[in-house]
XYZ file of C-alpha atoms in Angstrom:
701
model
C 0.000 0.000 0.000
C 1.365 3.383 -1.024
C 0.374 4.996 2.276
C 2.800 2.776 4.224
C 5.565 5.290 3.473
C 3.873 7.688 5.916
C 4.685 5.403 8.857
C 8.430 5.797 8.115
C 10.269 7.002 11.259
C 11.154 10.685 11.006
C 14.926 10.101 11.390
C 15.019 8.699 7.828
C 13.967 12.013 6.280
C 16.839 13.744 4.478
C 18.348 16.433 6.715
C 16.844 15.133 9.987
C 18.960 12.239 11.313
C 18.806 10.676 14.774
C 19.782 13.717 16.894
C 17.167 16.076 15.445
C 14.604 13.263 15.367
C 14.964 12.794 19.131
C 14.092 16.440 19.800
C 11.227 16.438 17.259
C 9.776 13.426 19.075
C 10.231 14.936 22.518
C 9.191 18.542 21.844
C 6.563 18.226 19.083
C 5.549 14.530 19.207
C 6.611 14.099 15.588
C 7.580 10.426 15.199
C 6.835 9.658 11.545
C 6.468 11.199 8.076
C 2.691 11.427 8.680
C 3.205 13.360 11.946
C 5.421 15.918 10.197
C 3.016 16.266 7.272
C 0.235 16.999 9.800
C 2.328 19.543 11.695
C 0.458 22.346 9.961
C 1.477 26.021 9.973
C -0.417 27.983 12.650
C -0.326 31.174 10.572
C 1.042 32.653 7.350
C 3.049 35.829 6.787
C 3.058 38.232 3.909
C 6.802 38.371 3.331
C 6.635 40.716 0.329
C 6.445 43.806 2.567
C 9.481 45.234 4.404
C 8.929 47.915 7.062
C 11.278 50.789 7.852
C 12.193 51.422 11.496
C 10.596 54.877 11.414
C 7.252 53.272 10.328
C 7.025 51.120 13.473
C 4.148 51.442 15.924
C 3.191 49.193 18.866
C -0.097 48.108 17.216
C 1.640 46.330 14.326
C 1.557 42.505 14.226
C 4.794 40.609 13.574
C 6.569 42.309 10.657
C 9.918 42.127 8.847
C 12.698 44.708 8.634
C 15.924 44.658 6.616
C 18.905 46.164 8.447
C 22.414 45.830 9.818
C 23.726 44.786 13.266
C 25.699 47.733 14.636
C 26.747 46.427 18.062
C 25.856 43.822 20.680
C 26.398 43.240 24.406
C 25.411 40.783 27.127
C 23.826 42.563 30.091
C 23.170 41.248 33.639
C 23.808 37.747 34.933
C 21.916 34.588 35.972
C 18.095 35.026 35.623
C 18.317 38.615 34.354
C 20.969 37.919 31.709
C 20.086 39.115 28.212
C 21.736 39.725 24.851
C 20.968 43.141 23.354
C 21.886 44.025 19.756
C 21.628 47.467 18.142
C 20.003 47.146 14.704
C 19.629 49.961 12.157
C 18.377 50.788 8.667
C 18.478 54.051 6.696
C 15.622 55.564 8.774
C 16.647 54.851 12.375
C 17.763 52.252 14.911
C 16.170 49.860 17.451
C 17.099 46.990 19.798
C 16.854 43.225 19.347
C 16.738 41.328 22.661
C 17.221 37.660 23.637
C 16.705 36.139 27.096
C 17.312 32.519 26.050
C 19.749 30.641 23.766
C 22.126 33.587 24.292
C 25.370 31.707 23.516
C 23.982 30.326 20.285
C 22.611 33.717 19.069
C 25.836 35.480 20.121
C 27.783 33.353 17.616
C 25.369 34.139 14.773
C 24.998 37.914 15.030
C 28.216 39.744 14.256
C 28.414 43.555 13.906
C 28.256 44.570 10.242
C 26.121 41.551 9.206
C 22.867 42.284 7.312
C 19.752 40.401 8.422
C 16.064 40.160 7.664
C 14.541 40.382 11.142
C 11.009 39.176 11.828
C 8.974 39.710 15.016
C 6.490 41.879 16.908
C 7.738 45.406 17.732
C 7.085 46.721 21.264
C 7.612 50.215 22.634
C 9.474 50.625 25.939
C 10.653 53.969 27.337
C 10.181 55.599 23.949
C 12.362 53.031 22.087
C 11.270 50.144 19.855
C 12.585 46.625 20.358
C 11.794 43.077 19.243
C 12.256 40.167 21.666
C 13.490 36.852 20.252
C 13.103 37.820 16.580
C 13.450 35.301 13.759
C 16.674 35.972 11.871
C 17.552 35.297 8.257
C 20.886 36.264 6.717
C 20.140 38.624 3.808
C 21.076 36.906 0.533
C 19.787 39.075 -2.311
C 20.479 36.497 -5.023
C 18.864 33.422 -3.408
C 15.284 32.513 -4.365
C 13.130 31.702 -1.293
C 11.390 28.317 -0.887
C 7.613 28.284 -1.381
C 5.477 31.268 -2.150
C 6.701 34.644 -0.981
C 3.309 36.180 -0.334
C 2.183 33.514 2.165
C 5.059 32.042 4.100
C 4.055 29.339 6.590
C 4.919 29.761 10.282
C 5.342 26.535 12.273
C 5.403 26.159 16.040
C 8.887 25.319 17.261
C 10.768 25.349 20.586
C 13.975 26.934 21.889
C 15.629 23.478 21.872
C 14.658 22.848 18.241
C 15.948 26.285 17.205
C 19.422 25.269 18.437
C 19.320 22.444 15.884
C 18.264 24.788 13.053
C 14.672 23.607 13.351
C 13.034 26.971 13.864
C 9.987 27.750 11.697
C 12.300 28.145 8.671
C 14.052 24.831 9.372
C 10.726 22.992 9.713
C 9.619 24.583 6.439
C 12.727 23.122 4.730
C 11.948 19.683 6.217
C 8.336 19.913 4.963
C 9.590 20.808 1.466
C 11.901 17.749 1.454
C 9.083 15.487 2.714
C 6.444 16.753 0.284
C 8.903 16.329 -2.572
C 9.323 12.679 -1.617
C 5.765 11.594 -0.698
C 3.077 13.874 -2.124
C 2.348 11.673 -5.151
C 1.624 8.748 -2.829
C -1.109 10.462 -0.832
C -4.307 8.456 -1.283
C -7.860 9.776 -1.214
C -9.954 9.104 1.916
C -13.337 10.558 0.903
C -15.780 9.154 -1.654
C -16.058 11.182 -4.890
C -19.753 12.002 -4.350
C -18.965 13.677 -0.973
C -16.137 15.731 -2.492
C -18.409 16.882 -5.305
C -21.310 17.699 -3.006
C -19.193 19.804 -0.617
C -16.887 21.224 -3.335
C -13.738 19.798 -1.740
C -10.330 19.641 -3.415
C -8.331 16.383 -3.420
C -6.434 15.323 -0.305
C -3.168 15.403 -2.222
C -3.663 18.982 -3.374
C -4.861 20.065 0.095
C -1.774 18.675 1.863
C 0.571 20.383 -0.597
C -1.286 23.704 -0.449
C -1.603 23.872 3.355
C 2.210 24.023 3.564
C 2.923 26.046 0.415
C -0.165 28.059 -0.584
C 0.015 30.099 -3.788
C -2.662 32.568 -2.699
C -5.310 33.108 -0.009
C -8.153 31.420 -1.928
C -6.088 28.235 -2.438
C -5.226 28.207 1.271
C -8.922 28.490 2.232
C -9.809 25.557 -0.037
C -7.036 23.417 1.501
C -8.121 24.290 5.049
C -11.768 23.526 4.277
C -10.892 20.117 2.807
C -8.636 19.029 5.696
C -10.947 20.357 8.417
C -13.976 18.668 6.854
C -12.077 15.365 6.692
C -11.108 15.531 10.389
C -14.636 16.351 11.545
C -16.234 13.861 9.141
C -14.208 10.895 10.424
C -14.827 11.776 14.094
C -18.570 11.805 13.391
C -18.382 8.645 11.274
C -16.639 6.751 14.102
C -19.078 7.970 16.762
C -22.287 7.504 14.790
C -21.263 4.147 13.333
C -20.533 2.999 16.906
C -24.038 4.081 17.838
C -25.593 2.201 14.895
C -23.588 -0.980 15.566
C -24.400 -0.809 19.264
C -28.139 -0.522 18.672
C -27.974 -3.553 16.334
C -25.741 -5.576 18.628
C -26.977 -4.869 22.163
C -30.555 -5.426 23.093
C -31.806 -3.353 26.014
C -34.141 -4.156 28.887
C -37.688 -2.908 28.307
C -39.275 -0.751 31.028
C -42.945 -1.224 30.100
C -44.586 -0.696 33.487
C -45.159 2.627 35.115
C -45.884 1.005 38.471
C -46.614 1.734 42.120
C -43.173 3.072 43.050
C -43.119 5.671 40.275
C -46.765 6.701 40.750
C -46.633 6.866 44.560
C -43.496 8.994 44.442
C -44.937 11.319 41.787
C -48.311 11.852 43.420
C -47.419 11.678 47.147
C -43.720 12.298 47.776
C -42.469 14.769 45.168
C -42.126 18.023 47.153
C -42.527 20.362 44.149
C -44.058 20.578 40.697
C -41.762 19.317 37.901
C -40.763 21.919 35.317
C -41.853 21.525 31.676
C -38.216 20.729 30.790
C -38.003 17.974 33.440
C -41.240 16.386 32.153
C -39.975 16.524 28.564
C -36.687 14.848 29.512
C -38.416 12.072 31.519
C -40.586 11.395 28.462
C -37.516 11.210 26.150
C -35.751 8.769 28.487
C -38.898 6.683 28.965
C -39.298 6.296 25.183
C -35.664 5.076 25.012
C -36.302 2.402 27.636
C -39.263 0.991 25.707
C -37.496 0.383 22.396
C -35.703 -2.821 23.417
C -32.365 -1.176 22.548
C -29.735 -0.329 25.141
C -30.038 3.400 26.005
C -27.059 5.754 26.113
C -28.224 9.255 26.911
C -26.489 12.406 28.127
C -28.562 14.554 30.468
C -27.350 18.134 30.474
C -28.682 20.672 32.888
C -27.343 23.772 34.488
C -26.431 23.801 38.177
C -29.611 23.383 40.250
C -31.916 22.524 37.328
C -33.141 19.302 38.983
C -31.253 16.491 37.233
C -31.168 14.298 40.377
C -34.971 14.149 40.591
C -35.180 13.118 36.919
C -32.544 10.412 37.490
C -34.398 9.181 40.609
C -37.713 8.888 38.728
C -36.042 6.808 36.010
C -34.509 4.601 38.748
C -38.017 4.078 40.174
C -39.184 3.122 36.679
C -36.393 0.500 36.549
C -37.436 -0.851 39.967
C -41.100 -1.037 38.839
C -39.905 -3.326 36.035
C -37.971 -5.690 38.319
C -34.513 -4.132 37.949
C -31.957 -2.552 40.249
C -30.310 0.845 39.650
C -27.061 2.493 40.663
C -25.660 6.002 40.593
C -21.898 6.588 40.412
C -20.294 9.904 41.402
C -16.649 10.991 41.065
C -16.038 11.931 44.720
C -17.098 10.675 48.130
C -18.603 14.060 49.036
C -20.760 14.013 45.902
C -21.796 10.367 46.434
C -22.888 11.200 50.006
C -24.748 14.227 48.698
C -26.709 12.065 46.211
C -27.382 9.453 48.872
C -28.790 11.978 51.370
C -30.877 13.847 48.797
C -32.343 10.574 47.396
C -33.076 9.324 50.939
C -34.777 12.591 51.899
C -36.890 12.583 48.706
C -37.973 8.947 49.132
C -38.530 8.974 52.914
C -38.293 5.873 55.095
C -39.630 2.391 54.369
C -40.301 2.994 50.686
C -37.322 1.885 48.592
C -34.048 0.393 49.892
C -31.095 2.699 49.124
C -27.512 2.222 50.329
C -24.166 4.002 49.988
C -20.857 2.371 49.022
C -17.608 4.356 49.019
C -13.944 3.723 49.774
C -14.561 4.420 53.457
C -17.471 1.954 53.914
C -16.283 -0.487 56.658
C -15.514 -4.072 55.609
C -18.258 -5.601 57.741
C -20.931 -3.242 56.358
C -19.687 -4.022 52.825
C -20.233 -7.752 53.207
C -23.882 -7.316 54.186
C -24.394 -4.770 51.419
C -22.934 -7.160 48.799
C -25.281 -9.926 49.957
C -28.389 -7.708 49.806
C -27.340 -6.513 46.347
C -26.895 -10.044 44.972
C -30.149 -11.286 46.483
C -32.050 -8.353 44.983
C -33.164 -6.918 48.364
C -31.272 -3.693 47.632
C -32.944 -1.506 44.977
C -30.624 1.505 44.570
C -26.884 1.628 45.228
C -25.156 5.031 45.364
C -21.377 5.135 45.288
C -17.996 6.159 43.926
C -15.460 4.092 41.938
C -16.072 1.419 44.585
C -19.100 0.340 42.462
C -16.747 -0.909 39.734
C -14.991 -3.453 41.953
C -15.494 -7.093 40.990
C -16.951 -7.929 44.426
C -19.949 -5.694 43.662
C -22.463 -8.022 41.961
C -26.065 -7.056 41.196
C -28.934 -9.501 40.869
C -30.387 -7.622 37.886
C -28.914 -4.216 37.080
C -31.152 -2.298 34.679
C -30.002 1.334 34.935
C -26.644 3.012 35.550
C -26.608 6.751 36.256
C -23.168 8.352 35.986
C -22.736 11.842 37.388
C -20.097 14.258 36.061
C -19.043 11.730 33.457
C -15.991 13.604 32.187
C -14.245 12.699 35.428
C -14.428 8.974 34.687
C -12.192 7.177 32.216
C -13.737 5.241 29.349
C -12.584 1.877 30.754
C -14.146 2.578 34.167
C -17.531 3.170 32.557
C -17.208 -0.025 30.521
C -16.795 -2.085 33.683
C -20.241 -1.018 34.902
C -21.634 -2.232 31.606
C -20.474 -5.755 32.308
C -22.463 -5.997 35.541
C -25.440 -7.568 33.757
C -26.085 -10.087 30.967
C -28.198 -7.531 29.102
C -26.181 -4.295 29.326
C -27.987 -1.784 31.570
C -29.345 1.487 30.236
C -26.840 4.302 30.808
C -27.799 7.839 31.772
C -24.868 10.233 31.986
C -25.498 13.507 33.861
C -23.382 16.615 33.633
C -23.801 19.913 35.451
C -21.202 21.505 33.197
C -23.177 22.727 30.188
C -21.334 21.633 27.065
C -21.329 23.810 23.942
C -23.319 22.209 21.123
C -20.292 21.574 18.917
C -18.342 19.989 21.749
C -21.298 17.795 22.725
C -21.634 16.630 19.094
C -17.953 15.697 19.102
C -17.334 14.318 22.590
C -20.743 12.718 23.064
C -21.709 12.213 19.423
C -22.641 8.593 20.119
C -25.045 9.553 22.935
C -28.530 10.966 22.569
C -28.724 14.298 24.345
C -31.446 15.684 26.626
C -31.294 19.192 28.049
C -33.043 20.635 31.115
C -33.019 24.295 30.161
C -35.111 25.901 32.895
C -34.746 26.318 36.655
C -37.384 25.122 39.153
C -40.120 27.645 39.979
C -39.362 29.989 42.863
C -35.608 30.026 42.272
C -34.277 33.574 42.004
C -31.307 34.205 39.655
C -28.081 34.706 41.623
C -26.840 38.312 41.701
C -23.133 38.506 40.851
C -20.815 41.444 41.558
C -17.116 41.983 40.913
C -15.094 43.764 43.627
C -11.374 44.582 43.809
C -9.194 43.725 46.813
C -9.313 47.398 47.799
C -13.099 47.013 48.360
C -12.680 44.205 50.927
C -14.332 46.159 53.781
C -17.481 46.395 51.678
C -17.402 42.602 51.281
C -16.996 42.059 55.069
C -19.917 44.422 55.752
C -22.124 42.507 53.312
C -21.165 39.175 54.939
C -22.195 40.520 58.373
C -25.586 41.653 57.015
C -26.337 38.246 55.477
C -25.168 36.287 58.549
C -27.370 38.551 60.709
C -30.335 37.390 58.567
C -29.446 33.800 59.507
C -27.711 32.955 56.209
C -24.391 31.163 55.611
C -21.389 32.151 53.480
C -18.799 30.277 51.388
C -15.338 31.786 50.809
C -13.336 29.898 48.169
C -9.614 30.217 47.485
C -7.858 29.002 44.342
C -5.591 25.989 44.542
C -3.000 26.258 41.839
C -1.021 23.068 41.284
C 2.433 24.636 40.907
C 2.627 25.382 44.598
C 0.137 23.706 46.867
C 2.232 24.713 49.896
C 2.024 28.333 48.874
C -1.718 28.052 48.350
C -2.336 26.482 51.738
C -0.387 29.337 53.326
C -2.526 31.625 51.243
C -5.679 29.917 52.501
C -4.361 30.085 56.081
C -3.570 33.799 55.759
C -7.142 34.288 54.533
C -8.524 32.316 57.467
C -6.505 34.478 59.872
C -7.939 37.695 58.406
C -11.490 36.289 58.517
C -11.060 35.062 62.121
C -10.104 38.615 63.160
C -13.100 40.145 61.343
C -15.517 37.409 62.509
C -14.361 36.422 66.015
C -15.638 33.650 68.269
C -18.058 33.074 69.953
C -20.347 35.200 67.776
C -19.126 33.605 64.521
C -17.972 30.062 63.756
C -15.895 28.967 60.756
C -15.568 25.600 58.938
C -12.362 24.954 56.991
C -12.113 22.439 54.123
C -9.214 21.797 51.743
C -7.660 18.920 49.794
C -4.960 18.204 52.387
C -7.520 17.269 55.080
C -8.246 13.594 55.726
C -11.589 12.470 54.214
C -13.025 11.954 57.725
C -12.136 15.515 58.843
C -13.384 16.966 55.561
C -16.755 15.236 55.978
C -17.002 16.393 59.625
C -16.317 20.029 58.678
C -18.843 19.824 55.835
C -21.465 18.380 58.180
C -20.976 21.196 60.720
C -21.732 23.667 57.934
C -24.674 21.643 56.563
C -26.224 21.513 60.070
C -25.787 25.282 60.457
C -23.295 24.983 63.359
C -20.887 27.243 61.446
C -21.830 30.352 59.442
C -18.740 30.619 57.245
C -17.119 27.880 55.175
C -13.569 28.704 54.048
C -12.502 26.243 51.361
C -10.468 25.493 48.271
C -12.269 24.230 45.165
C -13.111 20.848 46.758
C -16.635 22.237 47.176
C -17.036 22.922 43.463
C -19.326 20.017 42.697
C -22.460 18.840 44.422
C -22.473 20.453 47.857
C -26.044 21.414 48.617
C -26.752 23.780 51.522
C -30.026 25.667 50.803
C -29.336 28.135 53.639
C -25.993 29.272 52.130
C -26.776 32.434 50.179
C -23.348 34.043 49.570
C -20.438 32.690 47.535
C -17.231 34.750 47.721
C -14.493 33.703 45.277
C -11.047 35.068 46.135
C -8.629 35.761 43.264
C -11.465 35.031 40.862
C -9.215 35.951 37.920
C -7.291 32.700 38.523
C -10.328 30.509 37.798
C -11.715 29.402 34.447
C -15.198 30.688 33.649
C -16.849 27.229 33.862
C -15.315 26.705 37.286
C -16.577 30.121 38.442
C -20.058 29.173 37.214
C -19.887 25.797 39.017
C -18.843 27.486 42.257
C -21.595 30.080 41.932
C -24.081 27.196 41.620
C -23.364 26.152 45.214
C -25.630 29.015 46.351
C -29.124 29.902 45.121
C -30.515 26.523 46.200
C -33.182 27.903 48.518
C -35.960 30.423 47.903
C -33.900 33.378 49.260
C -32.003 35.832 47.042
C -28.402 34.631 46.706
C -25.217 36.486 45.826
C -21.832 35.706 44.288
C -18.943 38.118 44.917
C -15.901 37.844 42.651
C -12.811 39.336 44.322
C -9.790 40.169 42.159
C -6.624 42.240 41.949
C -6.547 45.419 39.851
C -4.324 43.986 37.105
C -6.481 41.783 34.861
C -5.610 40.179 31.525
C -8.127 40.771 28.734
C -9.332 37.140 29.027
C -9.791 37.456 32.804
C -11.799 40.638 32.244
C -14.079 38.853 29.743
C -14.562 35.964 32.225
C -15.500 38.218 35.149
C -17.702 40.537 33.043
C -19.560 37.504 31.612
C -20.189 36.143 35.110
C -21.653 39.485 36.229
C -23.810 39.727 33.096
C -25.358 36.253 32.782
C -26.423 33.151 34.750
C -26.929 31.071 31.581
C -24.576 28.092 31.751
C -24.854 27.363 28.028
C -23.839 30.894 27.051
C -20.953 30.655 29.541
C -19.873 27.316 28.039
C -19.766 28.860 24.543
C -17.599 31.746 25.811
C -15.336 29.231 27.573
C -14.894 27.385 24.274
C -14.004 30.652 22.482
C -11.506 31.661 25.191
C -9.751 28.368 25.865
C -10.266 26.272 22.768
C -11.723 22.754 23.003
C -8.476 20.999 23.924
C -8.302 22.673 27.329
C -11.857 22.074 28.441
C -12.055 19.514 31.216
C -12.509 15.977 30.018
C -11.556 16.537 26.405
C -7.918 15.497 26.830
C -8.769 12.092 28.304
C -11.533 11.447 25.784
C -9.009 10.812 23.007
C -11.642 11.975 20.511
C -10.422 15.505 20.121
C -7.207 14.851 18.295
C -7.847 17.743 15.926
C -4.860 18.990 13.956
C -6.567 21.809 12.091
C -10.299 22.059 12.780
C -11.332 24.287 15.682
C -14.705 23.633 17.291
C -14.979 27.273 18.373
C -14.933 28.565 14.787
C -15.795 25.581 12.571
C -19.284 24.963 13.921
C -20.974 25.103 10.525
C -18.494 22.672 8.987
C -19.031 20.245 11.881
C -22.809 20.396 11.405
C -22.350 19.717 7.660
C -20.029 16.767 8.338
C -22.450 15.263 10.877
C -25.433 15.685 8.554
C -23.504 13.956 5.762
C -22.584 11.028 8.035
C -26.176 10.617 9.266
C -27.372 10.520 5.627
C -24.743 7.878 4.707
C -25.532 5.621 7.681
C -29.298 5.924 7.181
C -28.905 4.582 3.641
C -25.959 2.229 4.112
C -25.373 1.342 7.806
C -22.872 -1.420 6.964
C -21.009 0.757 4.388
C -21.405 -2.051 1.841
C -22.256 0.144 -1.187
C -19.529 0.434 -3.815
C -19.640 4.240 -3.423
C -18.651 3.863 0.239
C -15.933 1.252 -0.204
C -13.252 3.803 0.687
C -14.998 4.411 4.058
C -15.311 0.693 4.766
C -11.569 0.320 4.096
C -10.891 3.130 6.582
C -12.408 0.999 9.386
C -10.655 -2.147 8.213
C -7.250 -0.453 8.455
C -7.943 1.622 11.570
C -8.925 -1.149 14.001
C -7.090 -1.365 17.311
C -7.116 0.712 20.483
C -10.096 0.852 22.810
C -13.149 -1.007 21.590
C -15.596 1.884 21.302
C -18.491 -0.352 20.283
C -18.680 -1.743 23.831
C -18.529 1.529 25.723
C -21.002 4.264 26.412
């Protein structure tokens, strides 16, 4: 097969060799010809335009200047050491500055030498300079590689630059590779799809993405390669879904029996919202089709997902099955257990809790009741996955905050019954539509998009550290009304010691402002033993303490209806989704709740957008979209471990329309040819035949 050449180890490419290959592997994860070919430029530069020094202004992007090195010197030592070169043209002079790779640069730049310098000019003390510019010796008679108007820029590292593999060096390697392999690039999309979407060939797209002749050609290449990436993600996910529905029969929940009806008419303490009723109906239809259900239930913080999950569990019990709910942390598992127990009341349905700290003796009895079928609902953490946990007849698995569980862990719950149980995944982190279609494309999606009646939207304000007295005054007012307050500190991984000191310094200040015996404080952080953490939480839940000082361990699932104020210290250090999750810890009762975001005066533009958005809106879905725009999909929690988002070029924040097109195309193909047996789709069938291996997605929700 011609495409086998692309698996060739990168060291065999002319001009690379073993030493450079090692660094390419380590720094850029480029192991083979295919990896290098897919190391796409992240931008392109118009290299036809040279600027004069007198034309510079701080608003310019990266630009190029032709000039001569006049002098150079190394200033400072150790951390503050830098190399400064004076650079001039016929209109003025400026500085070029390096803080790294100083010895290497020092050898290259000699006074009198003429260079083309490329970089972003900045203005400091009235003088222009460029830090770490790209350098190219001026050779007037040499023709440049590729097209001059759109020169590709590749990401590189300081280490690679020392081996002449800066952006220019990578461009030379790409030219050598394309020269050798481009004719052997095979097509991956059927002709009818390429015609319908007006896509150029894969061969032409791969050549053009590295060496575009003009902007229009570049756009065509990007469209083709992005479409291909998104198309194959959707094809894998949706084909998995089709195969799964053919392969795995599901238990049928035909009866709406006594348990469900009694709970609905006698025990439910509030009226269900229209959205909750709609979602219950969608799930119920799934459980009657005789096909194993895999559904994602999305709902903003406090929208009432637990009640929906409980009613579906009662439906399972009415049909002779058991149900379980798995949460990522012990605190959250306890929370679910207590809220389910309080909703059901005593002597109605048997519910038990299993976590890492359940004593051995209690475990044994629990295992027996589970196997004999006496136990209806089991709530727990990862402990549910253990082999010793055997159900008599498991019909429904509810997984909370699914992105915190690995794929394999979820699969082990599947194997707890002969007929795989129905799976309902709940997330309180609203997921942007495009991300949901990509990460959860094989799940059906239900959304609870309204809050229960009587809930008031949380009022959010942003205060600076200098306004701290105002914050303390507000806390006193709320505590005087009988309310409770959370104060959350960031925990940044680089220095947990530093952060604990930071938390302790905060506690000290709060203890002075809110002294005993009038005020009592609970303290919770990740370094506390689970037992102590639970005890501190319980003191707060029971109202024995008015203030809970914590790190982000309280982000998910803590439910104290009487807590009406959430204060987030150094709010600029948190991501917007995390801020929204933390805010959702208050506003759980009928009283007006507040969220106060405390920050320093110096804010980056992204931090400003995050804090302004929080003040402006309570809509988790809008916040999720902004999060996607700010951080990109690869940094959103859960996407790294999913393994699905290995996108080289497509960007879910900007390519939403293309993703929708790709998904629509895949749905159309699988509706007409689920087995991909048509001659037109042979190329797609071959894709699956050659791409087998890795995790078996067809057995996992």
